[in-house]
Coordinates of C-alpha atoms and ligand atoms in Angstrom, one line a residue:
M1 CA 19.9 8.0 14.5
E2 CA 23.2 6.1 14.4
F3 CA 25.8 6.9 11.8
I4 CA 27.3 3.5 10.8
H5 CA 30.5 3.1 8.7
I6 CA 30.2 0.0 6.5
A7 CA 33.2 0.1 4.2
S8 CA 35.6 2.6 2.6
G9 CA 33.4 5.6 1.6
C10 CA 30.1 3.8 2.5
Y11 CA 27.9 4.7 5.5
Y12 CA 24.3 4.8 6.5
F13 CA 22.2 6.5 9.2
K14 CA 20.3 3.7 10.9
S15 CA 16.8 4.9 11.7
A16 CA 13.2 3.8 11.2
V17 CA 13.9 4.7 7.6
N18 CA 17.6 4.4 6.7
I19 CA 19.5 7.2 4.9
G20 CA 22.6 6.0 3.0
Y21 CA 25.7 8.1 2.4
I22 CA 28.7 7.6 0.1
V23 CA 31.7 9.9 -0.2
N24 CA 34.2 10.0 -3.0
G25 CA 38.0 9.3 -2.7
D26 CA 39.2 12.8 -1.9
K27 CA 36.1 13.6 0.2
S28 CA 35.1 16.5 -2.0
K29 CA 31.7 15.0 -3.0
G30 CA 29.1 13.2 -0.9
M31 CA 25.8 11.7 -1.8
L32 CA 22.9 11.0 0.5
I33 CA 20.7 8.0 -0.6
D34 CA 17.2 8.9 0.4
A35 CA 16.2 11.7 2.8
G36 CA 14.1 10.2 5.6
L37 CA 10.5 10.8 6.5
E38 CA 10.7 14.5 7.3
A39 CA 12.9 17.6 7.5
S40 CA 14.0 16.7 11.1
S41 CA 15.4 13.4 9.9
A42 CA 17.4 15.0 7.1
K43 CA 18.5 17.8 9.5
K44 CA 19.9 15.2 12.0
A45 CA 21.8 13.4 9.2
I46 CA 23.3 16.6 7.8
K47 CA 24.3 17.8 11.3
H48 CA 26.3 14.6 11.7
L49 CA 28.0 14.9 8.3
K50 CA 29.0 18.5 9.2
E51 CA 30.5 17.4 12.5
E52 CA 32.6 14.8 10.6
N53 CA 33.5 17.3 7.9
L54 CA 31.8 15.2 5.3
P55 CA 30.4 16.9 2.2
I56 CA 26.8 16.8 0.8
T57 CA 26.7 17.6 -2.9
H58 CA 24.3 14.9 -4.3
L59 CA 21.0 13.4 -3.3
F60 CA 19.7 10.1 -4.7
I61 CA 16.1 9.1 -4.1
T62 CA 15.4 5.4 -4.6
H63 CA 11.6 5.5 -4.9
A64 CA 8.7 7.9 -4.4
H65 CA 7.4 6.8 -1.0
A66 CA 7.0 9.7 1.4
D67 CA 9.0 8.0 4.1
H68 CA 12.1 8.0 1.8
F69 CA 11.9 11.6 0.4
G70 CA 10.0 13.5 3.0
G71 CA 13.2 15.2 4.1
A72 CA 14.4 16.0 0.6
Q73 CA 12.7 19.4 0.2
Y74 CA 14.5 20.6 3.3
I75 CA 17.8 19.5 1.9
Q76 CA 17.1 21.2 -1.5
K77 CA 16.1 24.5 0.3
N78 CA 19.2 24.6 2.5
Y79 CA 22.0 23.0 0.4
K80 CA 23.2 23.0 -3.1
V81 CA 22.6 19.4 -4.1
H82 CA 22.3 17.7 -7.5
T83 CA 19.2 15.4 -7.2
I84 CA 18.9 12.1 -9.0
A85 CA 15.9 9.8 -9.1
P86 CA 14.4 7.0 -11.3
S87 CA 11.9 8.0 -14.0
L88 CA 8.2 7.6 -13.1
E89 CA 9.1 7.8 -9.4
E90 CA 10.4 11.3 -10.1
A91 CA 7.0 12.4 -11.4
V92 CA 5.5 11.4 -8.0
M93 CA 8.3 13.3 -6.3
R94 CA 7.4 16.4 -8.3
Y95 CA 3.6 15.9 -7.7
P96 CA 3.5 14.0 -4.4
V97 CA -0.3 14.0 -4.3
F98 CA -0.1 11.1 -6.8
E99 CA 0.8 8.8 -3.9
P100 CA -2.4 9.2 -1.8
M101 CA -4.2 9.5 -5.1
Y102 CA -3.2 6.2 -6.6
L103 CA -3.6 4.5 -3.2
F104 CA -7.2 5.8 -3.2
H105 CA -8.0 4.4 -6.6
G106 CA -7.4 7.6 -8.4
N107 CA -9.9 9.8 -6.6
S108 CA -9.0 13.0 -4.8
P109 CA -7.7 11.5 -1.6
L110 CA -9.5 12.1 1.7
Q111 CA -7.9 14.9 3.5
E112 CA -6.8 12.5 6.3
M113 CA -4.6 10.7 3.7
R114 CA -2.7 13.8 2.9
N115 CA -0.3 13.3 5.8
K116 CA 3.5 13.0 6.0
F117 CA 3.4 9.2 5.7
L118 CA 1.7 9.3 2.3
E119 CA 2.4 12.7 0.8
A120 CA 5.9 14.3 1.1
P121 CA 6.7 17.9 0.2
S122 CA 7.4 18.3 -3.5
I123 CA 11.0 18.2 -4.8
R124 CA 13.0 19.1 -8.0
I125 CA 14.8 16.3 -9.9
D126 CA 17.9 17.3 -11.8
E127 CA 18.8 13.9 -13.3
I128 CA 17.0 10.7 -14.2
C129 CA 19.0 7.6 -13.5
T130 CA 19.2 4.6 -15.8
E131 CA 20.5 1.1 -15.0
G132 CA 24.3 0.7 -15.1
D133 CA 27.5 2.6 -14.3
W134 CA 27.5 6.2 -13.3
E135 CA 31.2 7.3 -13.3
E136 CA 31.6 10.9 -12.2
P137 CA 32.0 11.9 -9.4
F138 CA 31.2 8.6 -7.8
S139 CA 32.0 5.2 -9.1
V140 CA 28.6 3.6 -8.5
E141 CA 26.1 1.5 -10.4
F142 CA 22.4 2.0 -10.4
I143 CA 20.4 -1.2 -10.0
H144 CA 16.8 -1.5 -11.1
L145 CA 14.7 -3.0 -8.3
P146 CA 11.0 -2.8 -9.1
G147 CA 8.2 -4.6 -7.3
H148 CA 7.9 -2.7 -4.0
S149 CA 7.5 0.4 -6.1
H150 CA 7.1 0.6 -9.9
N151 CA 10.5 1.9 -10.8
Q152 CA 12.6 1.6 -7.6
F153 CA 16.4 1.8 -8.0
G154 CA 19.2 0.8 -5.6
V155 CA 22.8 2.1 -5.6
L156 CA 25.8 -0.2 -5.7
S157 CA 29.0 1.3 -4.4
D158 CA 32.2 -0.7 -3.7
G159 CA 30.4 -4.0 -3.3
I160 CA 27.8 -2.5 -1.0
L161 CA 24.2 -2.3 -2.3
Y162 CA 21.8 0.3 -0.9
A163 CA 18.8 -1.8 -1.8
A164 CA 16.0 0.6 -0.7
D165 CA 12.8 -1.4 0.1
A166 CA 13.6 -4.3 -2.3
F167 CA 13.8 -6.3 0.9
L168 CA 13.2 -5.7 4.6
G169 CA 15.6 -6.5 7.4
D170 CA 14.6 -9.4 9.6
D171 CA 13.8 -7.1 12.5
V172 CA 11.1 -5.3 10.5
L173 CA 9.8 -8.2 8.3
D174 CA 7.6 -9.7 11.0
K175 CA 6.2 -6.3 12.0
H176 CA 4.9 -5.6 8.5
K177 CA 3.1 -9.0 8.2
I178 CA 2.0 -8.1 4.6
P179 CA 4.9 -5.9 3.2
F180 CA 3.9 -3.3 0.7
I181 CA 4.4 -4.2 -2.9
V182 CA 2.8 -3.1 -6.1
D183 CA 3.8 -6.0 -8.4
A184 CA 4.2 -9.5 -7.0
T185 CA 6.0 -10.9 -10.1
E186 CA 8.5 -8.0 -10.3
N187 CA 9.0 -8.2 -6.6
L188 CA 10.0 -11.8 -6.7
A189 CA 12.2 -11.2 -9.8
T190 CA 14.0 -8.4 -7.9
L191 CA 14.5 -10.7 -4.8
N192 CA 16.0 -13.4 -7.2
K193 CA 18.2 -10.7 -8.8
L194 CA 19.5 -9.6 -5.3
K195 CA 20.2 -13.2 -4.4
A196 CA 22.2 -13.8 -7.5
M197 CA 24.5 -10.8 -6.8
N198 CA 27.9 -11.4 -5.3
L199 CA 28.4 -8.5 -2.9
K200 CA 30.0 -7.6 0.4
G201 CA 26.6 -6.7 1.8
M202 CA 23.3 -4.8 1.5
V203 CA 21.6 -2.0 3.3
P204 CA 17.8 -2.3 3.3
G205 CA 15.6 0.8 3.6
H206 CA 14.3 -0.5 6.9
G207 CA 16.6 -2.6 9.1
Y208 CA 20.3 -3.2 9.6
Y209 CA 23.1 -3.6 7.1
V210 CA 23.5 -7.3 6.4
K211 CA 26.6 -9.2 5.2
D212 CA 24.8 -12.5 5.0
Y213 CA 22.0 -11.1 2.8
N214 CA 21.1 -14.4 1.2
L215 CA 19.4 -15.5 4.5
A216 CA 17.6 -12.1 4.8
I217 CA 16.4 -12.3 1.2
Q218 CA 15.3 -15.9 1.6
N219 CA 13.3 -14.8 4.6
N220 CA 11.6 -12.1 2.5
M221 CA 10.9 -14.6 -0.2
D222 CA 9.3 -17.0 2.3
V223 CA 7.1 -14.3 3.6
H224 CA 5.9 -13.3 0.1
E225 CA 5.4 -17.0 -0.9
N226 CA 3.3 -17.5 2.2
I227 CA 1.1 -14.5 1.4
A228 CA 0.8 -15.5 -2.3
N229 CA -0.3 -19.1 -1.2
K230 CA -2.8 -17.7 1.3
V231 CA -4.4 -15.4 -1.4
Y232 CA -4.6 -18.4 -3.7
E233 CA -6.1 -20.7 -1.0
T234 CA -8.7 -18.1 -0.1
I235 CA -9.8 -18.0 -3.8
V236 CA -9.8 -21.8 -4.1
I237 CA -11.8 -22.3 -0.9
A238 CA -14.4 -19.8 -2.2
G239 CA -15.1 -22.3 -5.0
T240 CA -17.8 -21.5 -7.6
K241 CA -19.1 -18.6 -5.4
G242 CA -15.9 -16.7 -5.9
V243 CA -14.7 -14.0 -3.6
S244 CA -15.1 -10.2 -4.1
F245 CA -11.9 -8.2 -4.3
E246 CA -12.9 -6.4 -1.1
T247 CA -13.7 -9.6 0.8
L248 CA -10.4 -11.1 -0.3
V249 CA -8.5 -8.2 1.2
A250 CA -10.6 -8.5 4.3
Q251 CA -10.0 -12.2 4.7
M252 CA -6.2 -11.7 4.3
L253 CA -6.2 -8.9 6.9
M254 CA -8.1 -11.2 9.3
Q255 CA -5.9 -14.2 8.7
Y256 CA -2.8 -12.0 9.4
E257 CA -4.6 -10.3 12.4
I258 CA -4.0 -6.9 10.9
T259 CA -6.3 -4.0 11.9
P260 CA -5.3 -0.9 9.9
L261 CA -5.7 2.2 12.1
N262 CA -7.1 4.3 9.3
I263 CA -8.0 4.3 5.6
G264 CA -4.5 5.3 4.6
M265 CA -3.0 2.2 6.2
Y266 CA -5.9 0.1 4.8
T267 CA -5.1 1.2 1.2
L268 CA -1.4 0.1 1.7
F269 CA -2.5 -3.4 2.6
R270 CA -5.2 -3.4 -0.1
T271 CA -2.5 -2.5 -2.7
A272 CA -0.2 -5.3 -1.5
V273 CA -3.0 -8.0 -1.5
T274 CA -4.2 -6.8 -4.9
A275 CA -0.6 -7.3 -6.3
Y276 CA -0.9 -11.1 -5.6
M277 CA -4.4 -11.1 -7.0
I278 CA -3.1 -9.5 -10.2
Q279 CA -0.4 -12.1 -10.4
L280 CA -3.0 -14.9 -10.3
L281 CA -5.1 -13.2 -13.0
E282 CA -2.0 -12.6 -15.2
E283 CA -0.9 -16.2 -14.8
E284 CA -4.4 -17.4 -15.6
K285 CA -4.7 -19.2 -12.3
A286 CA -7.8 -17.1 -11.5
E287 CA -10.3 -15.0 -13.4
Y288 CA -12.8 -12.4 -12.4
K289 CA -16.4 -11.5 -13.3
I290 CA -18.4 -8.5 -12.4
Q291 CA -21.3 -9.9 -10.3
E292 CA -24.0 -8.0 -8.5
G293 CA -22.1 -4.8 -9.0
R294 CA -18.7 -5.9 -7.9
P295 CA -15.6 -7.7 -9.2
V296 CA -15.5 -11.3 -8.0
I297 CA -12.5 -13.5 -8.4
F298 CA -12.6 -17.3 -9.0
S299 CA -9.8 -19.9 -9.3
V300 CA -9.4 -21.4 -12.7
Ligands
ZN1 ZN1 8.9 2.2 0.2

């Protein structure tokens, strides 16, 4: 885990899941942005801050995915921190079983899905963020970035945006093949919003800090456009027979040569593919019928 200085008062811990850090002018207050996958990740980050005599007084969690707040309970148990998070996401952070539950269509999730990647330890939220400026003790702006998660927020400090999973760094984009999203329309709107911002640089949740973020964001947009086109093509090719929701997911996984290792990973891809399907239904480019006991989608 590398501690990287970006700009005055802005840092991040580069890891499989990045942890951001900002410190105020007189170095009396410091805020972690996300907490890593588990206690050991948070521990490492805090050890480093202590070595550099940097404070930790605040914790901001961008969205309720276990890999971003898995280390937060450890921080709350061991340090006095004021914890801020977006609404809705905070409900999942208080009741983390919601994550495997929604991924598993609302059922009680299989025990194997109740792992550290899908269900983090529960945390307390002290303050709900809203979009806009947040003056004391940090001069930051909270930015609404939905699409990857329902109510994800980023933090803008001194021209540096901690963008959470609104986009992926180039080095991780290829690896994901079909990046996780819950809403394709909002995801694209968020990417456009990022592109229109005039900033010094952005830190993604996964990947390196980028100054030339336009290129990185365009790469993300291209990936999403490609997936959206493939979903639509698959439905068009199926013609009047249509394609069942489950088969559509299967065909996408096969086209992208993805073999999920377990049901938990499968549900992540299913959710992402379903997001594009919902977009087609909402835009009336497709419709569905219940046929032979299953929902089947047709192009319009
Ligand atoms: Zn995420």
